[in-house]
C-alpha positions as MATLAB code, in Angstrom:
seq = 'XXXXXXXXXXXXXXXXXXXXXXXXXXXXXXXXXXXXXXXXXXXXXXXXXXXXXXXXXXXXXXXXXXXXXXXXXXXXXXXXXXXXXXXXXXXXXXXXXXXXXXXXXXXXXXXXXXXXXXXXXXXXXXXXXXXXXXXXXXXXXXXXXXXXXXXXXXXXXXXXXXXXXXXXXXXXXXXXXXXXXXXXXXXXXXXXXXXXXXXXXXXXXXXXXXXXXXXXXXXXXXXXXXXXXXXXXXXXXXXXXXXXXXXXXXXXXXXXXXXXXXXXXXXXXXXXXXXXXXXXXXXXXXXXXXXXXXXXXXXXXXXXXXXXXXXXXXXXXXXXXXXXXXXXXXXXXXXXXXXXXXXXXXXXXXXX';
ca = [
      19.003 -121.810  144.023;
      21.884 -124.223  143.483;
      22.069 -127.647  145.016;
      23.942 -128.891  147.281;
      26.856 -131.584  146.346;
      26.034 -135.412  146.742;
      26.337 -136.470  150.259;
      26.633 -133.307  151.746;
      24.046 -133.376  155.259;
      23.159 -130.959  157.834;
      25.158 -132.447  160.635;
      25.986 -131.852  164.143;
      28.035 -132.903  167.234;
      25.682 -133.010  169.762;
      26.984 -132.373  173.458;
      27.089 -135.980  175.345;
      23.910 -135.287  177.901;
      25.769 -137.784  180.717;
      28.855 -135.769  180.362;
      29.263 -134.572  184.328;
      32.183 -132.394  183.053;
      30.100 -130.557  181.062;
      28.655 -127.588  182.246;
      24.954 -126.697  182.314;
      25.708 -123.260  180.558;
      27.840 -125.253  178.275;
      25.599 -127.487  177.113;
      22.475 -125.174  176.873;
      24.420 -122.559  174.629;
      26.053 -125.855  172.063;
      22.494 -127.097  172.229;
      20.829 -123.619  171.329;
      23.534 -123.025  168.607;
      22.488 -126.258  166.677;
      18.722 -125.269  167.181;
      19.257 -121.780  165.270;
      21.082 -123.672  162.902;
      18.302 -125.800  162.337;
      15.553 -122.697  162.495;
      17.820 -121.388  160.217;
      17.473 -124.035  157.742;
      13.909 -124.690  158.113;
      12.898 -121.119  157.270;
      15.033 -121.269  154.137;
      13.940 -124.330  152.889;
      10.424 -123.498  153.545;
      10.711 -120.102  151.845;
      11.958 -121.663  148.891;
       9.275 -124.602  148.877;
       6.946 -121.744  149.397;
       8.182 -119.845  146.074;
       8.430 -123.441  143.974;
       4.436 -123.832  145.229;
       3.777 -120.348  143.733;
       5.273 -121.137  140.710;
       3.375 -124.551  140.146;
       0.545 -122.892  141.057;
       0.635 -120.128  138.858;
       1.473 -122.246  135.729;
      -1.478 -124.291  136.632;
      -3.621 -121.369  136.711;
      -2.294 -120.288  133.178;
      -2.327 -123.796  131.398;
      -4.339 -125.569  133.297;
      -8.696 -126.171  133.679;
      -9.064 -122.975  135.626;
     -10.093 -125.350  138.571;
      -6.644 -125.790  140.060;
      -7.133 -129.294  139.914;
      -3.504 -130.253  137.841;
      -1.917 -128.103  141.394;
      -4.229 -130.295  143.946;
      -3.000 -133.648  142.070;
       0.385 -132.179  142.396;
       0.254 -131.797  146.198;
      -1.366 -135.162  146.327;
       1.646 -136.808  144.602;
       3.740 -134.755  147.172;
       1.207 -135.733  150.391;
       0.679 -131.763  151.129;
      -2.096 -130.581  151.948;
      -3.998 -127.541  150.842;
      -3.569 -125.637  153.746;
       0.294 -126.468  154.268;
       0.750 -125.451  150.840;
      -0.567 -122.211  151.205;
       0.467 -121.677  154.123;
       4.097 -121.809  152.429;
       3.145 -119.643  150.011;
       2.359 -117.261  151.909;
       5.455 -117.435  153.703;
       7.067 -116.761  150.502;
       5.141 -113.927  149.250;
       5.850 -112.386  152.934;
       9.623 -112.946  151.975;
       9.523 -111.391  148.622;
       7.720 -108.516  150.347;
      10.492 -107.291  152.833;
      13.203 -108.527  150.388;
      11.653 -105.995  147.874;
      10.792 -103.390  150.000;
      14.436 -103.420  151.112;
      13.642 -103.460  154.713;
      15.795 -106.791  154.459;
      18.532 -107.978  152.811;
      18.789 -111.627  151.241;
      21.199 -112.367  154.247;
      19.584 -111.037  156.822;
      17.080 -114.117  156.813;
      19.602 -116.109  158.578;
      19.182 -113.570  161.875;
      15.496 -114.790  161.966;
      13.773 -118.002  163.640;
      11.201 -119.137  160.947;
       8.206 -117.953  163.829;
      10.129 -114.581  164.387;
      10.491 -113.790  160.511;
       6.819 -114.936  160.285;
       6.137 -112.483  163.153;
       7.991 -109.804  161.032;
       6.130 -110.078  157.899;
       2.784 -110.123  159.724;
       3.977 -106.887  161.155;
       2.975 -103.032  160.579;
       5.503 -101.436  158.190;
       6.990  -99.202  160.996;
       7.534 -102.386  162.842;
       9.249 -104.507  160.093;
      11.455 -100.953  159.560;
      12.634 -100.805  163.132;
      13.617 -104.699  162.866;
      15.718 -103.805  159.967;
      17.455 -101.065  161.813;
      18.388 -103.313  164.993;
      19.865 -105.343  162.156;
      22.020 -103.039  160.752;
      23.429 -101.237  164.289;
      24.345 -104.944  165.178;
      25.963 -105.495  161.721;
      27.859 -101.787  162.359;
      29.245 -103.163  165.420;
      30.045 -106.795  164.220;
      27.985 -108.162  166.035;
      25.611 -111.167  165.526;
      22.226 -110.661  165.897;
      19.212 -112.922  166.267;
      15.690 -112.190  165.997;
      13.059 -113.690  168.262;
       9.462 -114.026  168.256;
       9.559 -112.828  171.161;
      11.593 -109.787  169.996;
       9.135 -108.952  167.105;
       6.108 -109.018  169.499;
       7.535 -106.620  171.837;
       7.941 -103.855  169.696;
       4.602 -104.509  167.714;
       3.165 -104.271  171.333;
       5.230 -101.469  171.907;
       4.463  -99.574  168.544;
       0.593 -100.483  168.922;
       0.811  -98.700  172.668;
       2.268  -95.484  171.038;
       0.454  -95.173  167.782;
      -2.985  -96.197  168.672;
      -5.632  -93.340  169.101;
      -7.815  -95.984  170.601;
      -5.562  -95.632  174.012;
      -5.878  -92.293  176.430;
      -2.772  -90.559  177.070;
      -2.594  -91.718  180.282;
      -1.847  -95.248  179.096;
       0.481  -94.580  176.954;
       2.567  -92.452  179.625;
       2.358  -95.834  181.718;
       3.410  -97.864  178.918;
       5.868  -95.525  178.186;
       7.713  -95.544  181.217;
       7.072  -99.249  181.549;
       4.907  -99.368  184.655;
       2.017 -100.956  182.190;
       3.747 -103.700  180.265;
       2.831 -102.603  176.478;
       1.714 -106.517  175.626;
      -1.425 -105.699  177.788;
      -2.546 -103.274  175.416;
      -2.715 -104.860  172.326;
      -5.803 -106.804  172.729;
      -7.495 -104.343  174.181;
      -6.786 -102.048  171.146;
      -7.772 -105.286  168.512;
     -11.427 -105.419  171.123;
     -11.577 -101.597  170.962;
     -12.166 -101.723  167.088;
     -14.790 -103.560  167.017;
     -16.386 -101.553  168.720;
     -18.711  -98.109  167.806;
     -17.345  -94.412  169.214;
     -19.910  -94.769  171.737;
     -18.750  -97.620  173.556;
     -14.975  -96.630  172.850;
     -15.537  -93.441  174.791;
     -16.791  -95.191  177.880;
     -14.141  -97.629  178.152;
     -11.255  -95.097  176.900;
     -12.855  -92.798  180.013;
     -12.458  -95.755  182.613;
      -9.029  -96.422  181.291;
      -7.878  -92.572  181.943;
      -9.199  -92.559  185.344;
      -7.508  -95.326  186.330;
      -4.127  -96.189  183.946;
      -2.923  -99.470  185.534;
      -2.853 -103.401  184.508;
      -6.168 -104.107  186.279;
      -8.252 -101.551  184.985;
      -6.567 -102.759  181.178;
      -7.709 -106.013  181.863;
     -10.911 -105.479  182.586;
     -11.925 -102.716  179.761;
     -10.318 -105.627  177.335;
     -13.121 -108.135  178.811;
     -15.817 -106.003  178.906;
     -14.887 -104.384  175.056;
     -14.976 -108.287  174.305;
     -18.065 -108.848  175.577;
     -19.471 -105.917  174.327;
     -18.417 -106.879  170.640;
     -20.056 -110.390  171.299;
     -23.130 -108.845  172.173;
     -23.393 -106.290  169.721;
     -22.174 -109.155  166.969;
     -24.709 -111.414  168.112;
     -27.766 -109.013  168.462;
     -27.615 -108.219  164.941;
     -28.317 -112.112  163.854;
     -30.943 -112.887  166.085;
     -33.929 -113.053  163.965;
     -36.637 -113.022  167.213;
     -35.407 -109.651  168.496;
     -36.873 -106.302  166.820;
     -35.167 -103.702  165.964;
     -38.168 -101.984  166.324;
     -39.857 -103.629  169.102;
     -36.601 -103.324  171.687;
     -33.680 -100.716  171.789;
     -30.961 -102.820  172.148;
     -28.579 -100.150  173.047;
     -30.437  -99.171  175.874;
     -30.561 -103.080  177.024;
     -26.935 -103.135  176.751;
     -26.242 -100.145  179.056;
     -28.637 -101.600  181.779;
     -26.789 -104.749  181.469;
     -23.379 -103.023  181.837;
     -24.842 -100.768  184.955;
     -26.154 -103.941  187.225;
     -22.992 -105.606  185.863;
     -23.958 -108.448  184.216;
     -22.675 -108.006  180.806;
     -21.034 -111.155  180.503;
     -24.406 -113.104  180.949;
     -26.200 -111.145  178.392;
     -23.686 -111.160  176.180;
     -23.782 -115.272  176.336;
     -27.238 -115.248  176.338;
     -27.726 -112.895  173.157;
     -24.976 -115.346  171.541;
     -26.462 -118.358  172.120;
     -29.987 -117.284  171.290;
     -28.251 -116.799  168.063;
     -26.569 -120.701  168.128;
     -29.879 -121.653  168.876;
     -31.742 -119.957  166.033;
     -29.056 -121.570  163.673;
     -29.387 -124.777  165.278;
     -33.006 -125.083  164.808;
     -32.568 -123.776  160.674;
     -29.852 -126.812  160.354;
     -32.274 -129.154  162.070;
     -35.143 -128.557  160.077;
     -32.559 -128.608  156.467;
     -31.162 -131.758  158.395;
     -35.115 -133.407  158.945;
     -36.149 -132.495  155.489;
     -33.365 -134.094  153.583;
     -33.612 -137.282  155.794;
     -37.323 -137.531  154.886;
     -36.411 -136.966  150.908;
     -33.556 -139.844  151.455;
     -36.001 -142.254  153.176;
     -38.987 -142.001  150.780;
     -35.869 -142.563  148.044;
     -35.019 -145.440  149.633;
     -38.431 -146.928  150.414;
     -39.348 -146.756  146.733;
     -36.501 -148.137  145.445;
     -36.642 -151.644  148.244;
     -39.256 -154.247  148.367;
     -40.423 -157.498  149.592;
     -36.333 -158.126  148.231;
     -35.056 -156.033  150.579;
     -36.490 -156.843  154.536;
     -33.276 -155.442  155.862;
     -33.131 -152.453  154.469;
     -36.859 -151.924  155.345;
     -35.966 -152.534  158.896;
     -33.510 -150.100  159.112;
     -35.843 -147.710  157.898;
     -38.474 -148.441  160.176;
     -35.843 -148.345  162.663;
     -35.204 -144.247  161.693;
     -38.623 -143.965  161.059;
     -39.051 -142.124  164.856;
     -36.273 -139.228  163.445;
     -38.262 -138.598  160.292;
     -41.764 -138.018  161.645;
     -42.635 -134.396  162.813;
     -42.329 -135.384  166.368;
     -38.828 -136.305  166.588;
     -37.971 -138.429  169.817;
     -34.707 -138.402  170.879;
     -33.318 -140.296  174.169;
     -30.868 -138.327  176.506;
     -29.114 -140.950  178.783;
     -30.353 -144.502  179.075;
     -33.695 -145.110  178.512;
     -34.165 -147.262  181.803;
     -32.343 -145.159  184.382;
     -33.312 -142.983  187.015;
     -31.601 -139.616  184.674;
     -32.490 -140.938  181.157;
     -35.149 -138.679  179.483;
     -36.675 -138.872  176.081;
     -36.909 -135.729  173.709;
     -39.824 -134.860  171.846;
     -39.661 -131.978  169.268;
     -42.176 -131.423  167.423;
     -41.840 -129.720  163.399;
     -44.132 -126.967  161.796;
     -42.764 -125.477  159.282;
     -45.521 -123.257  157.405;
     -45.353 -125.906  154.706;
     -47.327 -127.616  157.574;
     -49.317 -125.067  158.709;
     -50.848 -124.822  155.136;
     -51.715 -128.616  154.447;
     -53.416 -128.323  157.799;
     -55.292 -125.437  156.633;
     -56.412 -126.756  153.502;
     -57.649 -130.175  155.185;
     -61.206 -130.598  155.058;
     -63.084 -130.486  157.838;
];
């Protein structure tokens, strides 16, 4: 990478905006042609930060304390963070991919906006190979191509639609022929994995009798739900395996069509479960800090024994808690009451 000469900037004469003479489709395309330029630049400069982050990086992990920390006070000194460096680096290592690969050529970078060539490398192979082949047919006919997001979404859409043996035939006739737009059936395919043959069949059944945008929509909602549910189901420590055939719930649910509530219900059963874990974790490490701090005040130190009177109502096992003001006609005061079997054994063990 060679530098650029002293005093050399990235600079542009911008179309006057108040310039009457001017017309609209004048000053969009000079406008648009200084944007790409800029893209342009961005992606190449990013690319290469991304590569010059891999290399630190690397010769951190091979000299340094095995904890990355000589790379994290190297970002620091640059004010990036973590994630922006690694984002970059991936960016690179997506680069050095399709460079390597030879599905692109060093130049062709400049064709790409830094989302579209982002786009590209997130890509299926097949995908990245048909970019490289619009290249080159525009290159055989001089002429200059660009590359948009947009562009590299429509044929992953496109190539999802046709490859997919999660779709029926049907669909892909419709998609095909372009009365289904093929962007529609992307996320259904991404819901479809997650889910077992079972439910697969049923939707993939619904979509063949009736191949249209509405009918796509709605088997993408309900294979979201379903994955929800089944997800959520599977972490909820109350409901037994044994004890309930959650299957069998789920079909009932999608028969008197209310999957969507059971599917939030199931889910937030499971927030709740972790909720209550965290709060008791939460409770038991304020009661270790409080005795900490009440043996280490004194007579010294009123203040700090009034604050801990103060959270004294949060450390007890009925914890009160006030929702709204305390005075008005909505306010209402919590109670919840801890046992953990830690306290069902010291009440046990009390004499009588």
């Amino acid at each position: 990478m060679q530098e650029l000469p002293n005093g050399v900037e990235l600079e542009f004469q911008l179309p006057d905006p108040e310039d009457d003479q001017l017309s609209d489709q004048e000053f969009q395309r000079q406008i648009n042609t200084a944007w790409q330029v800029c893209d342009r630049f961005d992606l190449q400069t990013d690319i290469w930060r991304g590569r010059i982050l891999r290399t630190v990086r690397d010769r951190e992990k091979r000299g340094g304390d095995g904890r990355g920390t000589g790379f994290l006070n190297w970002l620091k000194e640059r004010e990036i963070s973590k994630s922006q460096a690694y984002a970059l680096i991936e960016l690179a290592n997506s680069a050095d991919t399709l460079l390597q690969d030879g599905r692109l050529e060093p130049e062709d970078v400049n064709h790409f906006s830094k989302r579209a060539f982002v786009e590209t490398a997130q890509a299926a192979p097949e995908v990245q190979q048909m970019i490289s082949d619009r290249l080159k047919e525009a290159e055989e006919t001089n002429a200059l191509p660009r590359i948009t997001q947009r562009q590299v979404r429509q044929l992953s859409d496109e190539w999802t639609a046709m490859t997919s043996d999660l779709l029926p035939i049907e669909i892909k006739e419709k998609a095909a022929n372009s009365s289904v737009p093929a962007r529609y059936l992307t996320p259904l395919v991404k819901e479809l994995e997650k889910l077992p043959e079972s439910h697969q069949t049923v939707l993939k059944a619904e979509i063949a009798e009736n191949p249209d945008v509405d009918t796509v929509k709605q088997a993408t909602a309900e294979a979201r739900y379903l994955a929800k549910y089944l997800t959520a189901a599977k972490q909820v420590q109350v409901l037994d395996p044994e004890a309930i055939d959650l299957e069998s719930a789920l079909e009932e649910a999608l028969r008197i069509g209310c999957l969507n509530s059971t599917a939030d219900l199931v889910n937030l059963a499971s927030q709740l479960e972790q909720m209550v874990v965290k709060l008791y974790t939460t409770w038991k490490r304020l009661n270790t800090l409080s005795e900490r701090v009440y043996l280490d005040s004194g007579t010294s130190t009123p203040h700090l024994r009034s604050l801990l009177s103060q959270l004294a109502p949060l450390s007890n096992e009925i914890i009160e808690v006030n929702l709204g003001e305390a005075n008005s006609r909505f306010g209402r005061t919590i109670r919840l009451k801890i046992l953990s079997t830690d306290t069902f054994t010291h009440q046990m063990n009390e004499p009588e």
